[in-house]
Amino acid sequence: SIRLPERQRADFFLAASTRIQHALARIESSRVPVIVAVHGEVIGLGLELLLVCDLAVCTKDSTFKFAESTVSLGSDYVSI
C-alpha cells in the first residue's frame, strides 16, 4: 500500500499512467510486427497491451475484460 498524502498519491498515479501510455504508444507505433500469445483471462492493462499489438494468438478458453467497466471508470489508454 502506498502511504502518501492525497495530492502526492494523485501525482504518483498520474506519472505512472503517463509512463504506461508512452510505453503502449511505442509498442503500437513499432516498425516490426508485435505478436502476443494469450491463454486464460486478460484483464485491464493486459487487454490494453493486447489491443496495441498487431496480432493476438489466443486459446479457446481466453476471456477479455476491462475491470474498469465494473466500477464505472474508463480505460486509461485504449478506446474501443
Short mmCIF file of N, CA, C and O in Angstrom, two decimals:
data_model
loop_
_atom_site.label_atom_id
_atom_site.label_comp_id
_atom_site.label_asym_id
_atom_site.label_seq_id
_atom_site.Cartn_x
_atom_site.Cartn_y
_atom_site.Cartn_z
N SER A 1 0.84 -1.18 0.00
CA SER A 1 0.00 0.00 0.00
C SER A 1 0.88 1.24 0.00
O SER A 1 1.85 1.34 0.76
N ILE A 2 0.54 2.20 -0.83
CA ILE A 2 1.29 3.44 -0.93
C ILE A 2 0.71 4.43 0.07
O ILE A 2 -0.47 4.77 0.00
N ARG A 3 1.55 4.88 1.00
CA ARG A 3 1.08 5.81 2.03
C ARG A 3 1.69 7.18 1.77
O ARG A 3 2.77 7.50 2.26
N LEU A 4 0.98 7.97 1.00
CA LEU A 4 1.38 9.33 0.67
C LEU A 4 0.20 10.25 0.91
O LEU A 4 -0.96 9.80 0.83
N PRO A 5 0.44 11.53 1.14
CA PRO A 5 -0.69 12.46 1.19
C PRO A 5 -1.46 12.40 -0.13
O PRO A 5 -0.90 12.06 -1.17
N GLU A 6 -2.74 12.71 -0.09
CA GLU A 6 -3.61 12.54 -1.25
C GLU A 6 -3.06 13.21 -2.52
O GLU A 6 -3.09 12.62 -3.60
N ARG A 7 -2.57 14.42 -2.42
CA ARG A 7 -2.05 15.12 -3.61
C ARG A 7 -0.84 14.40 -4.19
O ARG A 7 -0.70 14.26 -5.40
N GLN A 8 0.05 13.92 -3.33
CA GLN A 8 1.22 13.18 -3.81
C GLN A 8 0.81 11.86 -4.45
O GLN A 8 1.42 11.43 -5.42
N ARG A 9 -0.22 11.21 -3.88
CA ARG A 9 -0.73 9.97 -4.49
C ARG A 9 -1.25 10.24 -5.88
O ARG A 9 -0.98 9.50 -6.81
N ALA A 10 -2.01 11.34 -6.03
CA ALA A 10 -2.56 11.68 -7.34
C ALA A 10 -1.43 11.94 -8.33
O ALA A 10 -1.47 11.47 -9.47
N ASP A 11 -0.40 12.66 -7.91
CA ASP A 11 0.75 12.94 -8.79
C ASP A 11 1.47 11.65 -9.15
O ASP A 11 1.88 11.45 -10.30
N PHE A 12 1.62 10.74 -8.18
CA PHE A 12 2.29 9.46 -8.41
C PHE A 12 1.53 8.65 -9.47
O PHE A 12 2.13 8.14 -10.41
N PHE A 13 0.22 8.53 -9.30
CA PHE A 13 -0.56 7.72 -10.24
C PHE A 13 -0.66 8.38 -11.61
O PHE A 13 -0.68 7.69 -12.63
N LEU A 14 -0.69 9.70 -11.67
CA LEU A 14 -0.68 10.40 -12.96
C LEU A 14 0.63 10.13 -13.68
O LEU A 14 0.64 9.84 -14.89
N ALA A 15 1.74 10.20 -12.97
CA ALA A 15 3.05 9.93 -13.58
C ALA A 15 3.13 8.47 -14.06
O ALA A 15 3.62 8.20 -15.16
N ALA A 16 2.64 7.55 -13.26
CA ALA A 16 2.66 6.13 -13.65
C ALA A 16 1.79 5.91 -14.88
O ALA A 16 2.18 5.20 -15.82
N SER A 17 0.61 6.52 -14.90
CA SER A 17 -0.29 6.40 -16.04
C SER A 17 0.35 6.96 -17.31
O SER A 17 0.24 6.35 -18.38
N THR A 18 1.04 8.07 -17.18
CA THR A 18 1.71 8.68 -18.33
C THR A 18 2.80 7.76 -18.87
O THR A 18 2.94 7.57 -20.09
N ARG A 19 3.59 7.14 -17.97
CA ARG A 19 4.64 6.21 -18.41
C ARG A 19 4.03 5.00 -19.13
O ARG A 19 4.56 4.54 -20.15
N ILE A 20 2.93 4.50 -18.61
CA ILE A 20 2.25 3.36 -19.25
C ILE A 20 1.74 3.76 -20.63
O ILE A 20 1.90 3.02 -21.61
N GLN A 21 1.13 4.93 -20.75
CA GLN A 21 0.62 5.40 -22.04
C GLN A 21 1.75 5.50 -23.06
O GLN A 21 1.59 5.10 -24.22
N HIS A 22 2.89 6.04 -22.65
CA HIS A 22 4.02 6.16 -23.56
C HIS A 22 4.54 4.79 -23.99
O HIS A 22 4.89 4.59 -25.16
N ALA A 23 4.60 3.86 -23.06
CA ALA A 23 5.06 2.51 -23.39
C ALA A 23 4.11 1.84 -24.39
O ALA A 23 4.56 1.23 -25.37
N LEU A 24 2.82 1.96 -24.18
CA LEU A 24 1.85 1.37 -25.10
C LEU A 24 1.91 2.04 -26.47
O LEU A 24 1.82 1.38 -27.51
N ALA A 25 2.10 3.35 -26.50
CA ALA A 25 2.21 4.08 -27.77
C ALA A 25 3.45 3.63 -28.55
O ALA A 25 3.40 3.50 -29.78
N ARG A 26 4.54 3.37 -27.85
CA ARG A 26 5.76 2.90 -28.53
C ARG A 26 5.55 1.51 -29.12
O ARG A 26 6.02 1.21 -30.22
N ILE A 27 4.85 0.65 -28.40
CA ILE A 27 4.55 -0.68 -28.94
C ILE A 27 3.66 -0.55 -30.17
O ILE A 27 3.91 -1.16 -31.20
N GLU A 28 2.63 0.28 -30.06
CA GLU A 28 1.68 0.46 -31.16
C GLU A 28 2.35 1.03 -32.41
O GLU A 28 1.99 0.67 -33.52
N SER A 29 3.34 1.88 -32.24
CA SER A 29 3.98 2.52 -33.39
C SER A 29 5.25 1.78 -33.85
O SER A 29 5.97 2.27 -34.72
N SER A 30 5.49 0.61 -33.30
CA SER A 30 6.67 -0.17 -33.66
C SER A 30 6.68 -0.48 -35.15
O SER A 30 5.63 -0.76 -35.74
N ARG A 31 7.87 -0.45 -35.72
CA ARG A 31 8.00 -0.76 -37.15
C ARG A 31 8.01 -2.25 -37.42
O ARG A 31 7.88 -2.68 -38.57
N VAL A 32 8.18 -3.06 -36.39
CA VAL A 32 8.14 -4.51 -36.56
C VAL A 32 6.82 -5.04 -35.99
O VAL A 32 6.28 -4.45 -35.05
N PRO A 33 6.28 -6.09 -36.55
CA PRO A 33 5.03 -6.64 -36.03
C PRO A 33 5.20 -7.12 -34.58
O PRO A 33 6.22 -7.72 -34.23
N VAL A 34 4.21 -6.82 -33.76
CA VAL A 34 4.23 -7.24 -32.36
C VAL A 34 3.12 -8.29 -32.19
O VAL A 34 1.96 -8.02 -32.47
N ILE A 35 3.52 -9.47 -31.74
CA ILE A 35 2.59 -10.59 -31.60
C ILE A 35 2.49 -10.95 -30.12
O ILE A 35 3.49 -11.00 -29.41
N VAL A 36 1.26 -11.20 -29.67
CA VAL A 36 1.03 -11.56 -28.28
C VAL A 36 0.32 -12.92 -28.24
O VAL A 36 -0.52 -13.21 -29.10
N ALA A 37 0.70 -13.76 -27.28
CA ALA A 37 0.05 -15.05 -27.06
C ALA A 37 -0.80 -14.94 -25.80
O ALA A 37 -0.35 -14.40 -24.79
N VAL A 38 -2.03 -15.45 -25.88
CA VAL A 38 -2.96 -15.32 -24.76
C VAL A 38 -3.49 -16.69 -24.37
O VAL A 38 -3.89 -17.48 -25.22
N HIS A 39 -3.50 -16.92 -23.06
CA HIS A 39 -4.09 -18.14 -22.50
C HIS A 39 -4.78 -17.74 -21.21
O HIS A 39 -4.15 -17.19 -20.30
N GLY A 40 -6.07 -17.96 -21.11
CA GLY A 40 -6.80 -17.63 -19.90
C GLY A 40 -7.37 -16.23 -19.92
O GLY A 40 -7.74 -15.71 -20.96
N GLU A 41 -7.41 -15.59 -18.75
CA GLU A 41 -8.04 -14.28 -18.61
C GLU A 41 -7.08 -13.15 -18.99
O GLU A 41 -5.91 -13.19 -18.63
N VAL A 42 -7.63 -12.16 -19.67
CA VAL A 42 -6.89 -10.94 -19.99
C VAL A 42 -7.72 -9.79 -19.42
O VAL A 42 -8.86 -9.57 -19.84
N ILE A 43 -7.16 -9.07 -18.46
CA ILE A 43 -7.93 -8.06 -17.73
C ILE A 43 -7.17 -6.74 -17.70
O ILE A 43 -5.95 -6.73 -17.51
N GLY A 44 -7.88 -5.64 -17.86
CA GLY A 44 -7.34 -4.30 -17.64
C GLY A 44 -6.16 -3.96 -18.53
O GLY A 44 -6.25 -3.98 -19.75
N LEU A 45 -5.02 -3.67 -17.91
CA LEU A 45 -3.83 -3.26 -18.65
C LEU A 45 -3.36 -4.36 -19.60
O LEU A 45 -2.86 -4.07 -20.69
N GLY A 46 -3.54 -5.61 -19.22
CA GLY A 46 -3.19 -6.70 -20.12
C GLY A 46 -3.99 -6.65 -21.40
O GLY A 46 -3.46 -6.90 -22.50
N LEU A 47 -5.26 -6.28 -21.31
CA LEU A 47 -6.10 -6.14 -22.50
C LEU A 47 -5.67 -4.93 -23.32
O LEU A 47 -5.65 -4.97 -24.54
N GLU A 48 -5.31 -3.84 -22.66
CA GLU A 48 -4.82 -2.67 -23.38
C GLU A 48 -3.55 -3.02 -24.14
O GLU A 48 -3.37 -2.62 -25.30
N LEU A 49 -2.66 -3.79 -23.52
CA LEU A 49 -1.44 -4.23 -24.19
C LEU A 49 -1.79 -5.09 -25.41
O LEU A 49 -1.25 -4.88 -26.50
N LEU A 50 -2.70 -6.02 -25.24
CA LEU A 50 -3.12 -6.87 -26.36
C LEU A 50 -3.65 -6.03 -27.51
O LEU A 50 -3.34 -6.28 -28.68
N LEU A 51 -4.42 -4.99 -27.22
CA LEU A 51 -5.06 -4.20 -28.28
C LEU A 51 -4.09 -3.34 -29.08
O LEU A 51 -4.39 -2.95 -30.20
N VAL A 52 -2.91 -3.04 -28.54
CA VAL A 52 -1.94 -2.26 -29.31
C VAL A 52 -1.02 -3.16 -30.13
O VAL A 52 -0.22 -2.67 -30.92
N CYS A 53 -1.11 -4.47 -29.95
CA CYS A 53 -0.30 -5.41 -30.72
C CYS A 53 -0.92 -5.64 -32.09
O CYS A 53 -2.09 -5.37 -32.31
N ASP A 54 -0.10 -6.13 -33.00
CA ASP A 54 -0.57 -6.37 -34.37
C ASP A 54 -1.33 -7.68 -34.53
O ASP A 54 -2.21 -7.79 -35.37
N LEU A 55 -0.98 -8.66 -33.73
CA LEU A 55 -1.61 -9.97 -33.85
C LEU A 55 -1.69 -10.61 -32.47
O LEU A 55 -0.72 -10.58 -31.71
N ALA A 56 -2.85 -11.18 -32.17
CA ALA A 56 -3.04 -11.91 -30.91
C ALA A 56 -3.40 -13.35 -31.25
O ALA A 56 -4.32 -13.60 -32.03
N VAL A 57 -2.66 -14.29 -30.68
CA VAL A 57 -2.95 -15.71 -30.82
C VAL A 57 -3.51 -16.16 -29.48
O VAL A 57 -2.84 -16.08 -28.46
N CYS A 58 -4.78 -16.59 -29.49
CA CYS A 58 -5.49 -16.88 -28.25
C CYS A 58 -5.97 -18.32 -28.21
O CYS A 58 -6.34 -18.88 -29.23
N THR A 59 -6.00 -18.88 -27.01
CA THR A 59 -6.59 -20.21 -26.84
C THR A 59 -8.11 -20.07 -26.79
O THR A 59 -8.64 -18.96 -26.59
N LYS A 60 -8.81 -21.17 -26.95
CA LYS A 60 -10.28 -21.14 -26.95
C LYS A 60 -10.86 -20.68 -25.62
O LYS A 60 -11.96 -20.14 -25.57
N ASP A 61 -10.12 -20.88 -24.53
CA ASP A 61 -10.66 -20.51 -23.22
C ASP A 61 -10.27 -19.09 -22.79
O ASP A 61 -10.52 -18.69 -21.67
N SER A 62 -9.70 -18.31 -23.69
CA SER A 62 -9.31 -16.93 -23.35
C SER A 62 -10.56 -16.06 -23.16
O SER A 62 -11.53 -16.18 -23.90
N THR A 63 -10.51 -15.22 -22.14
CA THR A 63 -11.58 -14.25 -21.90
C THR A 63 -10.97 -12.88 -21.73
O THR A 63 -9.81 -12.74 -21.32
N PHE A 64 -11.76 -11.85 -22.04
CA PHE A 64 -11.25 -10.49 -22.07
C PHE A 64 -12.19 -9.57 -21.29
O PHE A 64 -13.40 -9.64 -21.47
N LYS A 65 -11.61 -8.70 -20.45
CA LYS A 65 -12.46 -7.84 -19.64
C LYS A 65 -11.68 -6.60 -19.21
O LYS A 65 -10.53 -6.70 -18.77
N PHE A 66 -12.32 -5.45 -19.35
CA PHE A 66 -11.79 -4.24 -18.75
C PHE A 66 -12.38 -4.16 -17.35
O PHE A 66 -13.56 -3.93 -17.18
N ALA A 67 -11.57 -4.36 -16.34
CA ALA A 67 -12.05 -4.32 -14.96
C ALA A 67 -12.62 -2.95 -14.62
O ALA A 67 -13.50 -2.83 -13.78
N GLU A 68 -12.12 -1.90 -15.29
CA GLU A 68 -12.58 -0.55 -15.02
C GLU A 68 -14.09 -0.41 -15.25
O GLU A 68 -14.76 0.36 -14.59
N SER A 69 -14.62 -1.19 -16.19
CA SER A 69 -16.04 -1.07 -16.52
C SER A 69 -16.95 -1.53 -15.39
O SER A 69 -18.10 -1.12 -15.30
N THR A 70 -16.43 -2.35 -14.48
CA THR A 70 -17.25 -2.82 -13.37
C THR A 70 -17.42 -1.77 -12.28
O THR A 70 -18.29 -1.89 -11.44
N VAL A 71 -16.59 -0.74 -12.32
CA VAL A 71 -16.69 0.34 -11.33
C VAL A 71 -16.90 1.70 -12.00
O VAL A 71 -16.56 2.73 -11.46
N SER A 72 -17.44 1.68 -13.21
CA SER A 72 -17.80 2.89 -13.95
C SER A 72 -16.61 3.81 -14.24
O SER A 72 -16.74 5.02 -14.20
N LEU A 73 -15.45 3.23 -14.54
CA LEU A 73 -14.30 4.03 -14.95
C LEU A 73 -14.00 3.72 -16.40
O LEU A 73 -14.28 2.64 -16.89
N GLY A 74 -13.36 4.65 -17.06
CA GLY A 74 -12.95 4.43 -18.44
C GLY A 74 -11.57 3.82 -18.49
O GLY A 74 -10.80 3.89 -17.55
N SER A 75 -11.25 3.22 -19.62
CA SER A 75 -9.91 2.67 -19.83
C SER A 75 -8.93 3.83 -19.93
O SER A 75 -9.24 4.90 -20.43
N ASP A 76 -7.71 3.59 -19.51
CA ASP A 76 -6.71 4.66 -19.47
C ASP A 76 -6.19 5.02 -20.84
O ASP A 76 -5.97 6.18 -21.15
N TYR A 77 -5.99 4.06 -21.71
CA TYR A 77 -5.29 4.34 -22.97
C TYR A 77 -6.12 4.07 -24.21
O TYR A 77 -6.13 4.84 -25.13
N VAL A 78 -6.79 2.96 -24.26
CA VAL A 78 -7.41 2.49 -25.49
C VAL A 78 -8.90 2.83 -25.53
O VAL A 78 -9.59 2.67 -24.54
N SER A 79 -9.36 3.28 -26.68
CA SER A 79 -10.80 3.48 -26.88
C SER A 79 -11.30 2.38 -27.78
O SER A 79 -10.73 2.13 -28.84
N ILE A 80 -12.34 1.73 -27.37
CA ILE A 80 -12.89 0.64 -28.19
C ILE A 80 -14.16 1.12 -28.85
O ILE A 80 -14.98 1.74 -28.28
#
